[in-house]
Coordinates of C-alpha atoms and ligand atoms in Angstrom, one line a residue:
X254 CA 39.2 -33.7 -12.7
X255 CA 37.3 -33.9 -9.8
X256 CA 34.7 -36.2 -8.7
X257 CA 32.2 -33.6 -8.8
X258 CA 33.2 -32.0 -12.2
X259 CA 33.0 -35.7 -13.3
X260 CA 29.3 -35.8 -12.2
X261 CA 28.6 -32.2 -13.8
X262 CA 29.6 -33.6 -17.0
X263 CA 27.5 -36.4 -16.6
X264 CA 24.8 -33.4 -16.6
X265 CA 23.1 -34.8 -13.7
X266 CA 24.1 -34.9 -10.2
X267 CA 23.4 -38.3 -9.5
X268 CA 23.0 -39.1 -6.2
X269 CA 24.4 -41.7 -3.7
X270 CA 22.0 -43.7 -2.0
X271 CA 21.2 -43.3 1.5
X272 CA 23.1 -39.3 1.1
X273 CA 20.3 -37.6 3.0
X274 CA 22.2 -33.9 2.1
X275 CA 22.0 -35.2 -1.7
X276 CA 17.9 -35.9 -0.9
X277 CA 17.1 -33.0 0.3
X278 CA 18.9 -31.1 -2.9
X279 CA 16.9 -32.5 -5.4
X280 CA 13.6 -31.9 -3.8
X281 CA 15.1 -28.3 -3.4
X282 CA 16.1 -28.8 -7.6
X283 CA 12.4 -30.4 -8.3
X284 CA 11.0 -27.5 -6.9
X285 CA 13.5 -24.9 -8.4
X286 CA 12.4 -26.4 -11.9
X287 CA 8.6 -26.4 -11.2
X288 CA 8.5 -22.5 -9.4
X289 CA 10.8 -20.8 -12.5
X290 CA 9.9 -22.6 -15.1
X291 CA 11.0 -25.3 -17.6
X292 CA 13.1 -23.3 -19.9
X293 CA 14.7 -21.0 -17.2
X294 CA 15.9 -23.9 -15.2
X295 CA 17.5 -25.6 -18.0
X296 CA 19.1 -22.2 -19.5
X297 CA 20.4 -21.3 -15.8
X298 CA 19.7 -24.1 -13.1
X299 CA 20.4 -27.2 -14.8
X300 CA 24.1 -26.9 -13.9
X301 CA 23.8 -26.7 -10.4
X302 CA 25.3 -29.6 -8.7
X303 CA 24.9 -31.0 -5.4
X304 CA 28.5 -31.1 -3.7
X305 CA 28.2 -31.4 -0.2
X306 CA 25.5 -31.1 3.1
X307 CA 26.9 -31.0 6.7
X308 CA 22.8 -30.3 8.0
X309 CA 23.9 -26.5 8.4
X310 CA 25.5 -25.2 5.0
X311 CA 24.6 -26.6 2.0
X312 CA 27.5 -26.4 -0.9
X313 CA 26.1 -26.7 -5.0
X314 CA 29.0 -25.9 -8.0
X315 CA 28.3 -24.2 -11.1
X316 CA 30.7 -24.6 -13.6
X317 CA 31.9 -20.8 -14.2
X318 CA 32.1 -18.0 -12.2
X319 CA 30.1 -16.5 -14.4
X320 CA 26.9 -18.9 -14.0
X321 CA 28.0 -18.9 -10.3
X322 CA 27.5 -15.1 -10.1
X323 CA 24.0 -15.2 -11.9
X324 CA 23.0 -17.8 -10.0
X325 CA 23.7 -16.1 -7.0
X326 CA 22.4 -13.1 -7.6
X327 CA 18.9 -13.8 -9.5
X328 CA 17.8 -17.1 -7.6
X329 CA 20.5 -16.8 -3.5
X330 CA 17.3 -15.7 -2.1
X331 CA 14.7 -18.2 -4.0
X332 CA 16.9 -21.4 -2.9
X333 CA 17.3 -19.8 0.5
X334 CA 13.6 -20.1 0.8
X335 CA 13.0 -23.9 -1.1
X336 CA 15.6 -24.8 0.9
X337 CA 14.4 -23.4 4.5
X338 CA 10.9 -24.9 3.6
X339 CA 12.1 -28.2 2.7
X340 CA 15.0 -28.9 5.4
X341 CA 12.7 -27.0 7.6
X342 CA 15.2 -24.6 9.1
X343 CA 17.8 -21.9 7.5
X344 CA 20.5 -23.1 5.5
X345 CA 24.0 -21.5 4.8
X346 CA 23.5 -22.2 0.7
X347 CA 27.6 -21.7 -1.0
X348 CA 28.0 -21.3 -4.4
X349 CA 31.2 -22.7 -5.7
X350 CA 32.9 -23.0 -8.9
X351 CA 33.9 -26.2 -10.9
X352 CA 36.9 -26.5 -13.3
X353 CA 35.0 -24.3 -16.1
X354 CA 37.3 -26.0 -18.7
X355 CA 35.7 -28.9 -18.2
X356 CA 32.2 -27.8 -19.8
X357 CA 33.5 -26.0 -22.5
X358 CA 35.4 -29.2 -23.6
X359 CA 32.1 -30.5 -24.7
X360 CA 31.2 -27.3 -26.3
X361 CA 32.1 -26.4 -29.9
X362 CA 33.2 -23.1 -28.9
X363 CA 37.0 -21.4 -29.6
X364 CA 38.1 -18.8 -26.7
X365 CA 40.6 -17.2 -25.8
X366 CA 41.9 -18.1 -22.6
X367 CA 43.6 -14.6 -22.1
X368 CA 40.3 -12.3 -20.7
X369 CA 39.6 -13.8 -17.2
X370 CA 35.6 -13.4 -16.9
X371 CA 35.2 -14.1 -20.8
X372 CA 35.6 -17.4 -20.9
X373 CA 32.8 -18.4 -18.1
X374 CA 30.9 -15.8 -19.7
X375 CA 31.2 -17.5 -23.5
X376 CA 30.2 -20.7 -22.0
X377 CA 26.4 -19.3 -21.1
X378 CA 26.6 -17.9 -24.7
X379 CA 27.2 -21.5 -25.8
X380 CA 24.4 -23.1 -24.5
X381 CA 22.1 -19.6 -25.7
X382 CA 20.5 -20.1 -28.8
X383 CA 21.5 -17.6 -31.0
X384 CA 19.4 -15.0 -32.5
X385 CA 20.5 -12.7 -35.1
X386 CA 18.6 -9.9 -34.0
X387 CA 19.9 -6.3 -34.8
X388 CA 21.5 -4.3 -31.9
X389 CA 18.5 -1.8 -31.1
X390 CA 16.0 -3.8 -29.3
X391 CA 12.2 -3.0 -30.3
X392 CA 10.1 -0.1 -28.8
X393 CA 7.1 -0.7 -27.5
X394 CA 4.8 1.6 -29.1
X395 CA 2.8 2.4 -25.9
X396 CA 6.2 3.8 -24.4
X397 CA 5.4 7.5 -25.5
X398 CA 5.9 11.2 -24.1
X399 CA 2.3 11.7 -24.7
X400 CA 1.0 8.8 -22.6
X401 CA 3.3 9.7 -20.3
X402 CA 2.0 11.3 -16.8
X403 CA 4.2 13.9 -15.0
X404 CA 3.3 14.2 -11.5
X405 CA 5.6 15.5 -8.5
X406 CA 7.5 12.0 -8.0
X407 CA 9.0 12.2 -11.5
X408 CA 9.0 15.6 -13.2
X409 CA 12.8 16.0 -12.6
X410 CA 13.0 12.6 -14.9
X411 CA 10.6 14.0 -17.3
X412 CA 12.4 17.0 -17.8
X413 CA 15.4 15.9 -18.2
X414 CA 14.3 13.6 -20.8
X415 CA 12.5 15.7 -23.2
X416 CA 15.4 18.2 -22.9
X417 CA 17.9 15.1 -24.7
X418 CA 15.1 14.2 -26.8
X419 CA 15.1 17.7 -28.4
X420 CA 19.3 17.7 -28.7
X421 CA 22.5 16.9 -27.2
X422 CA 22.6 18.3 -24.1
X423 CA 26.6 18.7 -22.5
X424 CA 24.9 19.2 -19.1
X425 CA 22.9 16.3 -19.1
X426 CA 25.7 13.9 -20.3
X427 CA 25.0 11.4 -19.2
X428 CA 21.9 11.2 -18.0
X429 CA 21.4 8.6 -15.4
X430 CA 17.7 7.7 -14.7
X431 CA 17.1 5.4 -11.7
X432 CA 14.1 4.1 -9.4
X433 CA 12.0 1.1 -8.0
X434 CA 10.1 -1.4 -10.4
X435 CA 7.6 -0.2 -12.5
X436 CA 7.8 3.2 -11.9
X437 CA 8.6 4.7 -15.6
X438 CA 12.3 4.5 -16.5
X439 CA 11.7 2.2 -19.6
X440 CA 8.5 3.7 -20.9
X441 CA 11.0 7.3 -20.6
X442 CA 13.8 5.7 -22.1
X443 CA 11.9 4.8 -24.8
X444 CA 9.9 8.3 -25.3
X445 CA 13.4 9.4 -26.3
X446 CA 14.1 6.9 -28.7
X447 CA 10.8 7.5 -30.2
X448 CA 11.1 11.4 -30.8
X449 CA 14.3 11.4 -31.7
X450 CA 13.6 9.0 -34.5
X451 CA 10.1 11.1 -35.3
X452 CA 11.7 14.7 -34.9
X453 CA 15.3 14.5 -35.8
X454 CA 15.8 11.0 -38.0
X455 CA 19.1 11.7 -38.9
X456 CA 20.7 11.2 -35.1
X457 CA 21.4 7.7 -35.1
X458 CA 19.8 6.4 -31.6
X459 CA 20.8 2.9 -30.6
X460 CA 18.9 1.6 -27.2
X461 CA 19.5 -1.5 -25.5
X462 CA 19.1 -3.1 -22.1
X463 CA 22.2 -3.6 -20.3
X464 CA 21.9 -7.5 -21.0
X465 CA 22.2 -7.4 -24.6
X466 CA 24.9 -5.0 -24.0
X467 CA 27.2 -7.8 -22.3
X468 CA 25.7 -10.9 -24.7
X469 CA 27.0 -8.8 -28.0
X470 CA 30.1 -8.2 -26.4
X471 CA 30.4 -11.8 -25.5
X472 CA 29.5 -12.9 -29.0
X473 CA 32.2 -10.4 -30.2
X474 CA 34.5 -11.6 -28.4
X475 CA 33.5 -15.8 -29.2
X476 CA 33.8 -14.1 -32.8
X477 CA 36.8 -12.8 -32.7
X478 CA 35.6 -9.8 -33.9
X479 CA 35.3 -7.0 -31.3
X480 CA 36.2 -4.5 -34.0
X481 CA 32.7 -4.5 -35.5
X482 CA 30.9 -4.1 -31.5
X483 CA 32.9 -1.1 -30.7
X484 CA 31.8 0.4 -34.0
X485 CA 28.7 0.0 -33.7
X486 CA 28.6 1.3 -30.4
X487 CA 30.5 4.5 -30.7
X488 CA 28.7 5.5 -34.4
X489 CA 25.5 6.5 -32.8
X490 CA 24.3 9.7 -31.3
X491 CA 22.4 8.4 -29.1
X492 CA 23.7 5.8 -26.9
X493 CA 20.7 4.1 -24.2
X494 CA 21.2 1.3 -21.7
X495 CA 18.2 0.3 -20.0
X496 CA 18.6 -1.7 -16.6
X497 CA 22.6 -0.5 -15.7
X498 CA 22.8 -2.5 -12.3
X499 CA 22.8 -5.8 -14.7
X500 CA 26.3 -5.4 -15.3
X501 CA 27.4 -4.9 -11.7
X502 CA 29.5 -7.2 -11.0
X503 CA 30.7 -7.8 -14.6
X504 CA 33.9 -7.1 -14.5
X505 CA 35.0 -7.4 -18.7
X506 CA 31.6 -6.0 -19.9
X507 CA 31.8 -2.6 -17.3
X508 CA 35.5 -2.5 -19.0
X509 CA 34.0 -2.5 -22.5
X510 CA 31.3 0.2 -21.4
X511 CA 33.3 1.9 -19.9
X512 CA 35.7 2.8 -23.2
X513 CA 32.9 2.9 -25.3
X514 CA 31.1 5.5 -22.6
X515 CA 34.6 7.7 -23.2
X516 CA 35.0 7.6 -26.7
X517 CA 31.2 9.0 -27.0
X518 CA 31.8 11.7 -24.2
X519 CA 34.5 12.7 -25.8
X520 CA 33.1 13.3 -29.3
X521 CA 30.0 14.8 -27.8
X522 CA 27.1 12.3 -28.4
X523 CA 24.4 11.7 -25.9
X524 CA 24.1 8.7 -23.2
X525 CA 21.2 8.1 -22.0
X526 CA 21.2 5.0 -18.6
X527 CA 18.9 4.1 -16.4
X528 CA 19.1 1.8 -13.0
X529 CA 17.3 0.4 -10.6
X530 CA 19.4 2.5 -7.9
X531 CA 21.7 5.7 -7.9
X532 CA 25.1 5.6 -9.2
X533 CA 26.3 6.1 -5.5
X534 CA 24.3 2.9 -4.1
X535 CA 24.7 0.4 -6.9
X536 CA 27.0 -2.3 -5.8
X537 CA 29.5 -4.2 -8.0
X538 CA 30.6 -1.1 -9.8
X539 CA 33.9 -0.4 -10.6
X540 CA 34.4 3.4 -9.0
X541 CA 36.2 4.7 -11.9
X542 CA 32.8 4.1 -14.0
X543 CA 30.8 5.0 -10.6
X544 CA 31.9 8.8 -10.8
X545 CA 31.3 9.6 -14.3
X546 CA 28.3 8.1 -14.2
X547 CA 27.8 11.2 -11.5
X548 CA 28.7 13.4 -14.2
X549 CA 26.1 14.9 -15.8
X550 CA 22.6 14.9 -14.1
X551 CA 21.3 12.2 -12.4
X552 CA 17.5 12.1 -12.0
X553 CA 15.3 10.1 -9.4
X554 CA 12.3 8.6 -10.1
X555 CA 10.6 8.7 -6.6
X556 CA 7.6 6.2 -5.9
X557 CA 4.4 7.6 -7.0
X558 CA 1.7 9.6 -5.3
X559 CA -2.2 9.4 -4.9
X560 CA -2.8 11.8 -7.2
X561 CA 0.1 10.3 -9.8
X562 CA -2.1 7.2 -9.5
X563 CA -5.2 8.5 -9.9
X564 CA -3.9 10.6 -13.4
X565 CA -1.8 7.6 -14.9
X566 CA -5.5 5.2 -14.8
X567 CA -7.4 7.9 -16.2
X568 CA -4.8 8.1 -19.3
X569 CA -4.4 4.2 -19.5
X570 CA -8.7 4.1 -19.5
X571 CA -8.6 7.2 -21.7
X572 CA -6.1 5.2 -24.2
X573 CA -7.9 2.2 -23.8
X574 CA -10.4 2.6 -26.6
X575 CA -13.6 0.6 -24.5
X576 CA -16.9 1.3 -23.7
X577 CA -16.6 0.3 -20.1
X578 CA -17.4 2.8 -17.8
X579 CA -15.1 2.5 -14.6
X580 CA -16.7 5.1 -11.7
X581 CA -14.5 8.1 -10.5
X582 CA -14.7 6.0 -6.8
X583 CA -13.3 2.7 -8.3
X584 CA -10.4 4.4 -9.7
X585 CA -10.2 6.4 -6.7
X586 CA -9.8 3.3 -5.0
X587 CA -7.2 1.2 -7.0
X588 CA -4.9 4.2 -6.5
X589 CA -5.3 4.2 -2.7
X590 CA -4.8 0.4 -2.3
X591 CA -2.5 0.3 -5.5
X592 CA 0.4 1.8 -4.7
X593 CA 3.7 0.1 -5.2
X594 CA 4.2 -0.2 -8.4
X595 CA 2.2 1.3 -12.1
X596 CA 2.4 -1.8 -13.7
X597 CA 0.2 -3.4 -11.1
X598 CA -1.6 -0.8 -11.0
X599 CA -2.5 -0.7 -14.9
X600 CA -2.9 -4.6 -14.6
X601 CA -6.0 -4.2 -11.9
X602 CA -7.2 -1.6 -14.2
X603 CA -6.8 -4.3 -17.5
X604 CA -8.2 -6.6 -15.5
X605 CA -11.3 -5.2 -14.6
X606 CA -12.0 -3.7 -18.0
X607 CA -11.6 -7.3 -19.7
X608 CA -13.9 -8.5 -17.6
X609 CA -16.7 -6.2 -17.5
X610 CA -16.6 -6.1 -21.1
X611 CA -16.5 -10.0 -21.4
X612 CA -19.9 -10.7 -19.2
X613 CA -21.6 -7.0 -20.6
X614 CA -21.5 -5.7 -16.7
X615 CA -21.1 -2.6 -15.6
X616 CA -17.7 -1.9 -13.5
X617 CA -18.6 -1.1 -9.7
X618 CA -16.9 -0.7 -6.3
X619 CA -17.8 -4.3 -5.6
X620 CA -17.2 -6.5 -8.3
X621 CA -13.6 -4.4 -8.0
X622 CA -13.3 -5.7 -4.7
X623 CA -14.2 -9.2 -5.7
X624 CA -12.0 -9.4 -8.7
X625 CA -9.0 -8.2 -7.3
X626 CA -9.2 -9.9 -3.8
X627 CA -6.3 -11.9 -4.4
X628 CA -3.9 -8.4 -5.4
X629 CA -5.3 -6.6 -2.6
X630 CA -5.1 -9.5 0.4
X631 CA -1.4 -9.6 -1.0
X632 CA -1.0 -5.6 -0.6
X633 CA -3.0 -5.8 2.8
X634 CA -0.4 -8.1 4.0
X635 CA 2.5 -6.3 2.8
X636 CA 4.0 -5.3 5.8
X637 CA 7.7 -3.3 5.6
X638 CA 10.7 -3.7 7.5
X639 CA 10.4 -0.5 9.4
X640 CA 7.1 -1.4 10.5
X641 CA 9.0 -4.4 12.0
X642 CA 11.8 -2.8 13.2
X643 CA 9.2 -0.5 15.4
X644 CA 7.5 -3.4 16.4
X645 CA 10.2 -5.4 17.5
X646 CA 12.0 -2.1 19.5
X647 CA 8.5 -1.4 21.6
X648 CA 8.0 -5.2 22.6
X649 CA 11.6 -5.3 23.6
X650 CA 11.5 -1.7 25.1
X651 CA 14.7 -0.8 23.2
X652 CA 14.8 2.5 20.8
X653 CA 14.6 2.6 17.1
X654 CA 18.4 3.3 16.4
X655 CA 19.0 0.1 18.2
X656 CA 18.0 -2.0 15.5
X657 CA 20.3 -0.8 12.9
X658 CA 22.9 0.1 15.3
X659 CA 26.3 -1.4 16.1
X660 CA 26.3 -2.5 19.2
X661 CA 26.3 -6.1 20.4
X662 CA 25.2 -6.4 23.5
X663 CA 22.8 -9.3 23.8
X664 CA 20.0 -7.9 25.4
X665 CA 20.0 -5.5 21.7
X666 CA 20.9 -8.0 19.4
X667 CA 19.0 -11.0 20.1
X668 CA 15.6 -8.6 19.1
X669 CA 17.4 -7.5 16.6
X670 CA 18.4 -11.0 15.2
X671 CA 14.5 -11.6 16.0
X672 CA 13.4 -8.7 13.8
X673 CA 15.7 -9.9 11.0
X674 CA 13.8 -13.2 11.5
X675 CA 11.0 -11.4 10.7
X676 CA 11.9 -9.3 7.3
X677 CA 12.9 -12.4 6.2
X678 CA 9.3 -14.4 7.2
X679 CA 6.9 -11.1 6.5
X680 CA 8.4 -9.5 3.6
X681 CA 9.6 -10.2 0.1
X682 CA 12.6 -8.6 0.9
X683 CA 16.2 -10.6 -0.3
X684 CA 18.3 -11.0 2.4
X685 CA 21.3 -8.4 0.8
X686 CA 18.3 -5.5 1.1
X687 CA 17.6 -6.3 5.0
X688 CA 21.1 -6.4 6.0
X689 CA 21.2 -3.2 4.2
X690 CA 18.0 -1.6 6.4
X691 CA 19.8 -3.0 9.6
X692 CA 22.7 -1.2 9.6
X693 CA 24.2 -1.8 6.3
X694 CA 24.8 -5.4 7.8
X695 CA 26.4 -8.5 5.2
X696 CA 23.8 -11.3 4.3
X697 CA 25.6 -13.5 5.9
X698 CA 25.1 -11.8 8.9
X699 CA 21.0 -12.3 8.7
X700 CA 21.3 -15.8 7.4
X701 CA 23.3 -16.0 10.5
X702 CA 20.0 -14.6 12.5
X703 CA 17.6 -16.3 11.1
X704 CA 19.1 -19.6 11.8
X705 CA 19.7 -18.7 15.7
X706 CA 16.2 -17.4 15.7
X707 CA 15.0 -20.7 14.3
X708 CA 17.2 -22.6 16.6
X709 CA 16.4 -20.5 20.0
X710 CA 12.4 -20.6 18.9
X711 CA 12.9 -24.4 19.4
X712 CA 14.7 -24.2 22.9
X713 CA 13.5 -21.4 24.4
X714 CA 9.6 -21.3 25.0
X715 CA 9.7 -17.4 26.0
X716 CA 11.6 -16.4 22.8
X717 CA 9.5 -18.5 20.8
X718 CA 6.1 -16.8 22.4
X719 CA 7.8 -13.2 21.8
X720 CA 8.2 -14.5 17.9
X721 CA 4.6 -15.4 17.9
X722 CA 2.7 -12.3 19.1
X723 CA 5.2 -9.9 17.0
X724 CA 3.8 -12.0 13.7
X725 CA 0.4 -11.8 14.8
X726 CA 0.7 -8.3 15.7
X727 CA 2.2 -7.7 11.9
X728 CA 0.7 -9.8 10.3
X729 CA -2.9 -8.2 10.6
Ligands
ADP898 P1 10.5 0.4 -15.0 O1 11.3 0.4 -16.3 O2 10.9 1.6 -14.2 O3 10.5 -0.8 -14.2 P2 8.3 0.8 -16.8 O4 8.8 1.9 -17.6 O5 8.4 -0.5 -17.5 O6 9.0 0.7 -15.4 O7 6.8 1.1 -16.4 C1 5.9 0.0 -16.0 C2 4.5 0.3 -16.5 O8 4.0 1.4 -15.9 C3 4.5 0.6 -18.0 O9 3.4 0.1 -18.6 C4 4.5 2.1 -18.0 O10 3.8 2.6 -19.2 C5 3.7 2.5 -16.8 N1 4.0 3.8 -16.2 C6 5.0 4.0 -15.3 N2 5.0 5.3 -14.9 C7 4.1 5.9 -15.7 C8 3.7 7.3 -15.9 N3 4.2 8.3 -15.2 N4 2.7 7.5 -16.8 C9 2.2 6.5 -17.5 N5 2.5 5.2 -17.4 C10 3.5 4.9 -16.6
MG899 MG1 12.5 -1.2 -17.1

């Protein structure tokens, strides 16, 4: 065992004295804990462990691959930016992977050493408390066809929906729904689920997020009893998986999908999925599964309109069952300023309702103004990459294409390193999504900017100045 697995075992990563690499970890740790939370860090950050810090990469272990892989992909771009802040520069963060073995020694957990991603995954299950919940998860009882508000962005979606919620439907199988946050896909997903148990009871609909998908397989497998899973998934009707692009990546679960996916094609029941991106763009999926999930009719839930805005607050007010009056203009203006994402949107509109009700006040362009200053400084400063990109190509007098083009010359990539820079500084953005609007560029590739923009900022007064007008130009 190694030293380092030794210290993981130990639970903590105690640190040497004087270690400065080791210092700055656990501030970036103390900080991890406090910004996700007490129960998230310990379920999925706590075994992070502080290997090694040579001032430009900083290497952590996990002790699966499987933890290693969540890790990466829910919190690379959160420790990127604790880490930046606290050493004060960008830092190359690598995930690594510790003996596994040596954690689920302490566990009381039998596996099977045979299925290679299994056993990494059964240690998360181990340290998971258990629920006994049934397969289907609940429906939220808002999540309804009638509350539902069909505008140009998603009538394909809507369609296609109420078409499987009336009966199977060979054309549409499956039916693959996918879009941005917040823009519908669940509150469809479970429109379905709710008239086909209203209308036709006796097709058995099972729905499910993606997640649970992969944690009932895992307990199947820690149980020894993977009989059971498969039959319950392939005795439905109706088979939903909300949130697909959670088991990118995940090698064993897409393999256990994808057999129960072909045993229900086959038989003719319905499969209902939805994504946060197109078959064709999700990454991590295994092509095989990739082109029948192209089979049947794949529907795209586009962002929303003015006017999509502006109907979905009238039927959230109209369903709201209050006495609050809010004006046609204060709608009128949550939907212009609004725009990003419904949930938000209904949240403003939740928000202002509460409060006008709480003090007895009437709801008015102003106090709207005033309550929601904090939302609406965050959506006045939410400035894209291709607003960026332009930017950066005028200052430099270079043309658009040159920012997500291949060339290297310096005098094109240097601004284009500097616009990367700014993505990363201006926008929410995770560093995978820009080096996807540069070019289709790694993230390695913008870490890799980032840094040399940092660095050159601090040697090179001319660069630096460029840097500072472009964020002041954005920024306002
Ligand atoms: P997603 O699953 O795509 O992230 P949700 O389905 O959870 O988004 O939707 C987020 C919120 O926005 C929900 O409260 C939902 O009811 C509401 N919403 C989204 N689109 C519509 C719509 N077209 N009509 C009514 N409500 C909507
Ligand atoms: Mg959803």
């Amino acid at each position: 065992m190694t030293k380092h697995a030794l210290r993981m075992v130990a639970g903590t990563a105690d640190v040497e004295a004087g270690d400065k690499g080791a210092d700055v970890w656990q501030q970036i740790r103390a900080r991890l804990e406090t910004e996700v939370g007490a129960t998230t860090f310990k379920r999925w950050l706590a075994a992070l462990t502080y290997v090694s810090f040579d001032d430009r990469e900083l290497i952590v272990s996990l002790p699966s691959k499987f933890q290693r892989d969540w890790v990466e992909t829910h919190y690379r771009d959160k420790m990127f930016d604790l880490a930046r802040q606290i050493a004060g520069r960008a830092i190359i963060i690598t995930y690594t992977v510790e003996n596994a073995l040596t954690v689920l020694a302490d566990t009381p957990v039998a596996f099977s050493a045979a299925a290679n991603d299994a056993p990494a995954d059964m240690a998360i299950t181990a340290i998971m408390p258990e629920n006994a919940a049934s397969l289907s998860a609940p429906l939220d009882g808002r999540f309804r066809f009638d509350n539902f508000v069909v505008g140009k962005p998603n009538e394909l979606a809507y369609a296609a929906a109420l078409r499987v919620a009336e009966g199977f439907q060979p054309n549409l199988n499956p039916l693959f729904l996918y879009g941005g946050v917040g823009l519908g896909k669940t509150h469809l997903m479970q429109a379905i689920a709710w008239q086909i148990r209203e209308k036709t009871p006796e097709r058995k609909v099972l729905y499910l997020s993606a997640e649970k998908f992969m944690y009932q397989f895992i307990r199947a497998l820690r149980s020894r009893d993977t009989v059971t899973f498969k039959e319950q998934f392939r005795n439905v009707d109706v088979l939903m998986i909300d949130d697909v692009q959670f088991i990118c990546g995940k090698d064993n679960t897409q393999e256990e999908f994808f057999q129960t996916f072909n045993v229900l094609i086959e038989q003719n029941k319905q499969i209902i999925l939805s994504a946060d991106k197109s078959p064709t763009d999700l990454e991590g999926l295994q092509d095989r599964l990739r082109s029948r999930l192209g089979w049947g009719l794949c529907a795209d839930i586009h962002p929303t309109t003015y006017e999509l805005r502006l109907g979905i607050l009238q039927t959230k007010l109209d369903n709201m069952n209050t006495k609050v009056n809010v004006p046609t203009e204060v709608m009128q203006f949550l939907a212009q300023k609004i725009t990003a994402n419904v949930r938000e949107l209904e949240g403003a509109l939740n928000r202002l309702v509460a409060q006008a009700e709480l003090v007895g006040r009437e709801v008015s362009l102003e106090s709207a103004q005033e309550q929601l200053s904090d939302l609406l400084r965050a959506y006045g400063r939410r400035v894209t990459i291709d607003d960026i990109q332009r930017r950066v190509a005028e200052h430099f007098n270079l043309k658009l294409t040159d920012m997500v083009s291949a060339r290297r010359a310096r005098a094109v990539a240097r601004p284009r390193q500097v616009a990367m820079y700014l993505a990363k500084t201006l926008t929410t953005r995770s560093l995978p999504e820009i080096g996807r609007k540069f070019g289709g560029r790694d993230h390695t590739t913008v870490i890799h900017a980032i840094r040399t923009v940092e660095k050159l900022c601090r040697e090179d007064q001319i660069l630096a100045d460029d840097v500072t007008v472009l964020e002041k130009a954005l920024r306002n």
